[in-house]
Amino acid sequence: MSCSALGRSRPKAGCSGAEPPRDADQGLGPRLPSRLRPTKPWSRQVGFFEIVVLSLVLVVLAVLLHYEVLRAASGLTPSLVIPPRSRILVVIFAAFLGHMMQICLYAGGFWFAEHILHLGSLTGAVEGNPLDYFYFSAATFTTLGIGDVVVVGSLRLLAGTESLNGLVLITWSASFTYLSMEQFWKDHR
């Protein structure tokens, strides 16, 4: 029996000349609802190149900034005329200051990506002021991830990059603090 005899307007698999149903956007497989169908392949998403470049620039700047802060702290602390144990406080405050500057750097990157490049936005409990970017950046950098403010669009890649970078830089600070403590505790004895 032919497909037209069965009263089918669209041939079913098994009928002569029939093809499996195709998704116009995907090329193969079952047809997805439009809300689940990707509009473009990932590599062609709007802003993919821009957000990758911005992420790499911010990582490089944050690492260089951290290096310079720790280098300055290591050069300054031995020459300070304070008790050796107090020098550890200088190291901790220097690392903390460095992390605050890195968080501000990323907050500026999120603002730039949202308002200049139009690659996404902050959503959720935002109040519409610069502290929203600083708050989200601090929660992301420290991998706290509270979740009351989230990013949408291509900014999600930048948020993931900041979390990884923050984890590495905070660990670097912890290692540096440990080595400084080891040195200054020996000087104290």
Tab-separated table of C-alpha atoms in Angstrom:
chain	number	residue	atom	x	y	z
A	1	MET	CA	0.000	0.000	0.000
A	2	SER	CA	1.400	3.395	-0.898
A	3	CYS	CA	1.825	6.283	1.520
A	4	SER	CA	-0.775	8.369	-0.322
A	5	ALA	CA	-3.280	5.539	-0.008
A	6	LEU	CA	-2.898	5.677	3.768
A	7	GLY	CA	-3.976	9.319	3.686
A	8	ARG	CA	-0.692	10.674	4.943
A	9	SER	CA	0.406	14.022	3.691
A	10	ARG	CA	3.909	13.458	5.008
A	11	PRO	CA	5.528	10.110	4.208
A	12	LYS	CA	6.277	7.911	7.194
A	13	ALA	CA	9.502	5.944	7.568
A	14	GLY	CA	9.065	2.724	5.670
A	15	CYS	CA	7.168	4.289	2.789
A	16	SER	CA	9.024	4.571	-0.448
A	17	GLY	CA	10.964	7.802	-0.673
A	18	ALA	CA	10.392	8.534	3.000
A	19	GLU	CA	13.046	10.245	5.075
A	20	PRO	CA	13.245	10.458	8.847
A	21	PRO	CA	11.857	13.720	10.229
A	22	ARG	CA	14.452	16.474	10.186
A	23	ASP	CA	14.843	19.517	12.320
A	24	ALA	CA	15.390	22.501	10.064
A	25	ASP	CA	18.030	23.995	12.374
A	26	GLN	CA	19.803	20.812	13.403
A	27	GLY	CA	19.649	18.862	10.166
A	28	LEU	CA	18.911	15.530	11.886
A	29	GLY	CA	16.892	14.093	14.720
A	30	PRO	CA	13.398	14.854	15.990
A	31	ARG	CA	11.974	18.327	15.775
A	32	LEU	CA	12.563	20.257	19.000
A	33	PRO	CA	10.207	22.879	20.395
A	34	SER	CA	11.347	26.336	19.279
A	35	ARG	CA	12.310	27.379	22.837
A	36	LEU	CA	14.793	24.468	23.021
A	37	ARG	CA	16.161	24.789	19.500
A	38	PRO	CA	19.559	26.527	19.282
A	39	THR	CA	19.468	29.434	16.903
A	40	LYS	CA	23.115	29.167	15.868
A	41	PRO	CA	26.015	26.817	16.522
A	42	TRP	CA	28.068	27.776	19.629
A	43	SER	CA	31.003	29.068	17.635
A	44	ARG	CA	28.720	31.528	15.837
A	45	GLN	CA	26.950	32.864	18.923
A	46	VAL	CA	26.932	36.624	19.177
A	47	GLY	CA	29.814	37.822	21.287
A	48	PHE	CA	31.689	34.519	21.584
A	49	PHE	CA	34.948	35.931	20.257
A	50	GLU	CA	34.587	39.160	22.226
A	51	ILE	CA	33.915	37.442	25.560
A	52	VAL	CA	36.816	35.014	25.077
A	53	VAL	CA	39.195	37.894	24.343
A	54	LEU	CA	37.861	39.911	27.288
A	55	SER	CA	38.226	36.877	29.577
A	56	LEU	CA	41.826	36.310	28.514
A	57	VAL	CA	42.711	39.985	28.934
A	58	LEU	CA	41.213	40.068	32.432
A	59	VAL	CA	43.012	36.855	33.452
A	60	VAL	CA	46.358	38.229	32.283
A	61	LEU	CA	45.790	41.577	34.015
A	62	ALA	CA	44.667	39.935	37.262
A	63	VAL	CA	47.668	37.582	37.333
A	64	LEU	CA	50.123	40.413	36.593
A	65	LEU	CA	48.495	42.583	39.250
A	66	HIS	CA	48.714	39.770	41.788
A	67	TYR	CA	52.337	39.098	40.941
A	68	GLU	CA	53.253	42.761	41.402
A	69	VAL	CA	51.412	43.035	44.732
A	70	LEU	CA	53.101	39.932	46.140
A	71	ARG	CA	56.486	41.025	44.785
A	72	ALA	CA	56.102	44.410	46.448
A	73	ALA	CA	55.056	42.758	49.716
A	74	SER	CA	58.027	40.399	49.648
A	75	GLY	CA	60.418	43.295	49.019
A	76	LEU	CA	58.878	45.558	51.635
A	77	THR	CA	58.349	43.241	54.608
A	78	PRO	CA	61.979	42.279	55.411
A	79	SER	CA	63.008	45.933	55.672
A	80	LEU	CA	60.160	47.005	57.964
A	81	VAL	CA	61.150	48.049	61.460
A	82	ILE	CA	58.366	46.141	63.192
A	83	PRO	CA	58.319	42.813	65.059
A	84	PRO	CA	58.708	39.834	62.716
A	85	ARG	CA	55.272	38.438	63.543
A	86	SER	CA	53.644	41.751	62.661
A	87	ARG	CA	55.144	41.498	59.198
A	88	ILE	CA	52.703	38.690	58.499
A	89	LEU	CA	49.877	41.208	58.868
A	90	VAL	CA	51.490	43.308	56.168
A	91	VAL	CA	51.591	40.265	53.877
A	92	ILE	CA	47.941	39.410	54.593
A	93	PHE	CA	46.757	42.978	54.058
A	94	ALA	CA	48.759	43.231	50.830
A	95	ALA	CA	47.198	40.011	49.518
A	96	PHE	CA	43.743	41.211	50.568
A	97	LEU	CA	44.287	44.562	48.828
A	98	GLY	CA	45.452	42.720	45.702
A	99	HIS	CA	42.327	40.567	45.687
A	100	MET	CA	40.094	43.616	46.130
A	101	MET	CA	41.774	45.271	43.133
A	102	GLN	CA	41.283	42.083	41.071
A	103	ILE	CA	37.610	41.961	42.047
A	104	CYS	CA	37.272	45.606	40.930
A	105	LEU	CA	39.031	44.732	37.666
A	106	TYR	CA	36.510	41.963	36.952
A	107	ALA	CA	33.586	44.165	38.050
A	108	GLY	CA	34.738	46.706	35.471
A	109	GLY	CA	34.963	43.910	32.918
A	110	PHE	CA	31.359	42.861	33.602
A	111	TRP	CA	30.194	46.468	33.299
A	112	PHE	CA	32.127	46.911	30.038
A	113	ALA	CA	30.770	43.655	28.587
A	114	GLU	CA	27.194	44.587	29.501
A	115	HIS	CA	27.050	48.288	28.649
A	116	ILE	CA	29.606	48.666	25.850
A	117	LEU	CA	29.748	45.243	24.159
A	118	HIS	CA	26.118	44.258	24.972
A	119	LEU	CA	27.051	40.634	25.662
A	120	GLY	CA	24.576	39.947	28.440
A	121	SER	CA	23.421	41.424	31.706
A	122	LEU	CA	23.187	41.034	35.451
A	123	THR	CA	19.769	39.845	36.585
A	124	GLY	CA	18.138	39.066	39.879
A	125	ALA	CA	18.416	41.259	42.963
A	126	VAL	CA	20.191	44.120	41.213
A	127	GLU	CA	19.743	47.704	42.367
A	128	GLY	CA	21.138	49.388	39.272
A	129	ASN	CA	24.366	50.774	40.720
A	130	PRO	CA	28.085	49.923	40.407
A	131	LEU	CA	27.992	47.963	43.667
A	132	ASP	CA	25.951	45.294	41.863
A	133	TYR	CA	28.974	44.535	39.676
A	134	PHE	CA	31.365	44.598	42.620
A	135	TYR	CA	29.084	42.328	44.686
A	136	PHE	CA	28.620	39.819	41.861
A	137	SER	CA	32.339	39.894	41.073
A	138	ALA	CA	33.284	39.307	44.737
A	139	ALA	CA	30.866	36.388	45.035
A	140	THR	CA	32.200	34.913	41.788
A	141	PHE	CA	35.918	35.546	42.441
A	142	THR	CA	35.722	33.842	45.839
A	143	THR	CA	33.590	31.040	44.332
A	144	LEU	CA	30.944	31.790	46.952
A	145	GLY	CA	28.203	31.891	44.317
A	146	ILE	CA	25.292	33.175	46.405
A	147	GLY	CA	22.877	33.149	43.460
A	148	ASP	CA	20.766	36.238	44.143
A	149	VAL	CA	22.488	38.035	41.251
A	150	VAL	CA	23.233	36.038	38.111
A	151	VAL	CA	24.463	36.793	34.617
A	152	VAL	CA	22.792	35.881	31.366
A	153	GLY	CA	24.152	35.686	27.864
A	154	SER	CA	27.812	35.410	27.019
A	155	LEU	CA	28.755	36.904	30.401
A	156	ARG	CA	28.361	33.391	31.831
A	157	LEU	CA	31.716	32.460	30.284
A	158	LEU	CA	33.357	35.453	31.947
A	159	ALA	CA	31.841	34.452	35.312
A	160	GLY	CA	33.261	30.938	35.009
A	161	THR	CA	36.656	32.312	34.045
A	162	GLU	CA	36.657	34.684	37.019
A	163	SER	CA	35.847	31.820	39.407
A	164	LEU	CA	38.729	29.727	38.140
A	165	ASN	CA	41.113	32.695	38.195
A	166	GLY	CA	40.012	33.663	41.705
A	167	LEU	CA	40.583	30.130	42.960
A	168	VAL	CA	44.113	30.078	41.558
A	169	LEU	CA	45.005	33.554	42.862
A	170	ILE	CA	43.608	32.949	46.356
A	171	THR	CA	45.581	29.709	46.532
A	172	TRP	CA	48.688	31.595	45.419
A	173	SER	CA	48.128	34.091	48.255
A	174	ALA	CA	47.742	31.280	50.773
A	175	SER	CA	51.010	29.698	49.635
A	176	PHE	CA	52.801	33.037	49.754
A	177	THR	CA	51.454	33.741	53.257
A	178	TYR	CA	52.608	30.329	54.450
A	179	LEU	CA	56.125	30.868	53.104
A	180	SER	CA	56.272	34.334	54.667
A	181	MET	CA	55.105	32.994	58.012
A	182	GLU	CA	57.720	30.294	57.900
A	183	GLN	CA	60.442	32.915	57.264
A	184	PHE	CA	59.267	35.470	59.822
A	185	TRP	CA	58.604	32.916	62.566
A	186	LYS	CA	62.214	31.772	62.245
A	187	ASP	CA	63.377	35.408	62.549
A	188	HIS	CA	61.334	35.781	65.737
A	189	ARG	CA	63.085	32.982	67.605
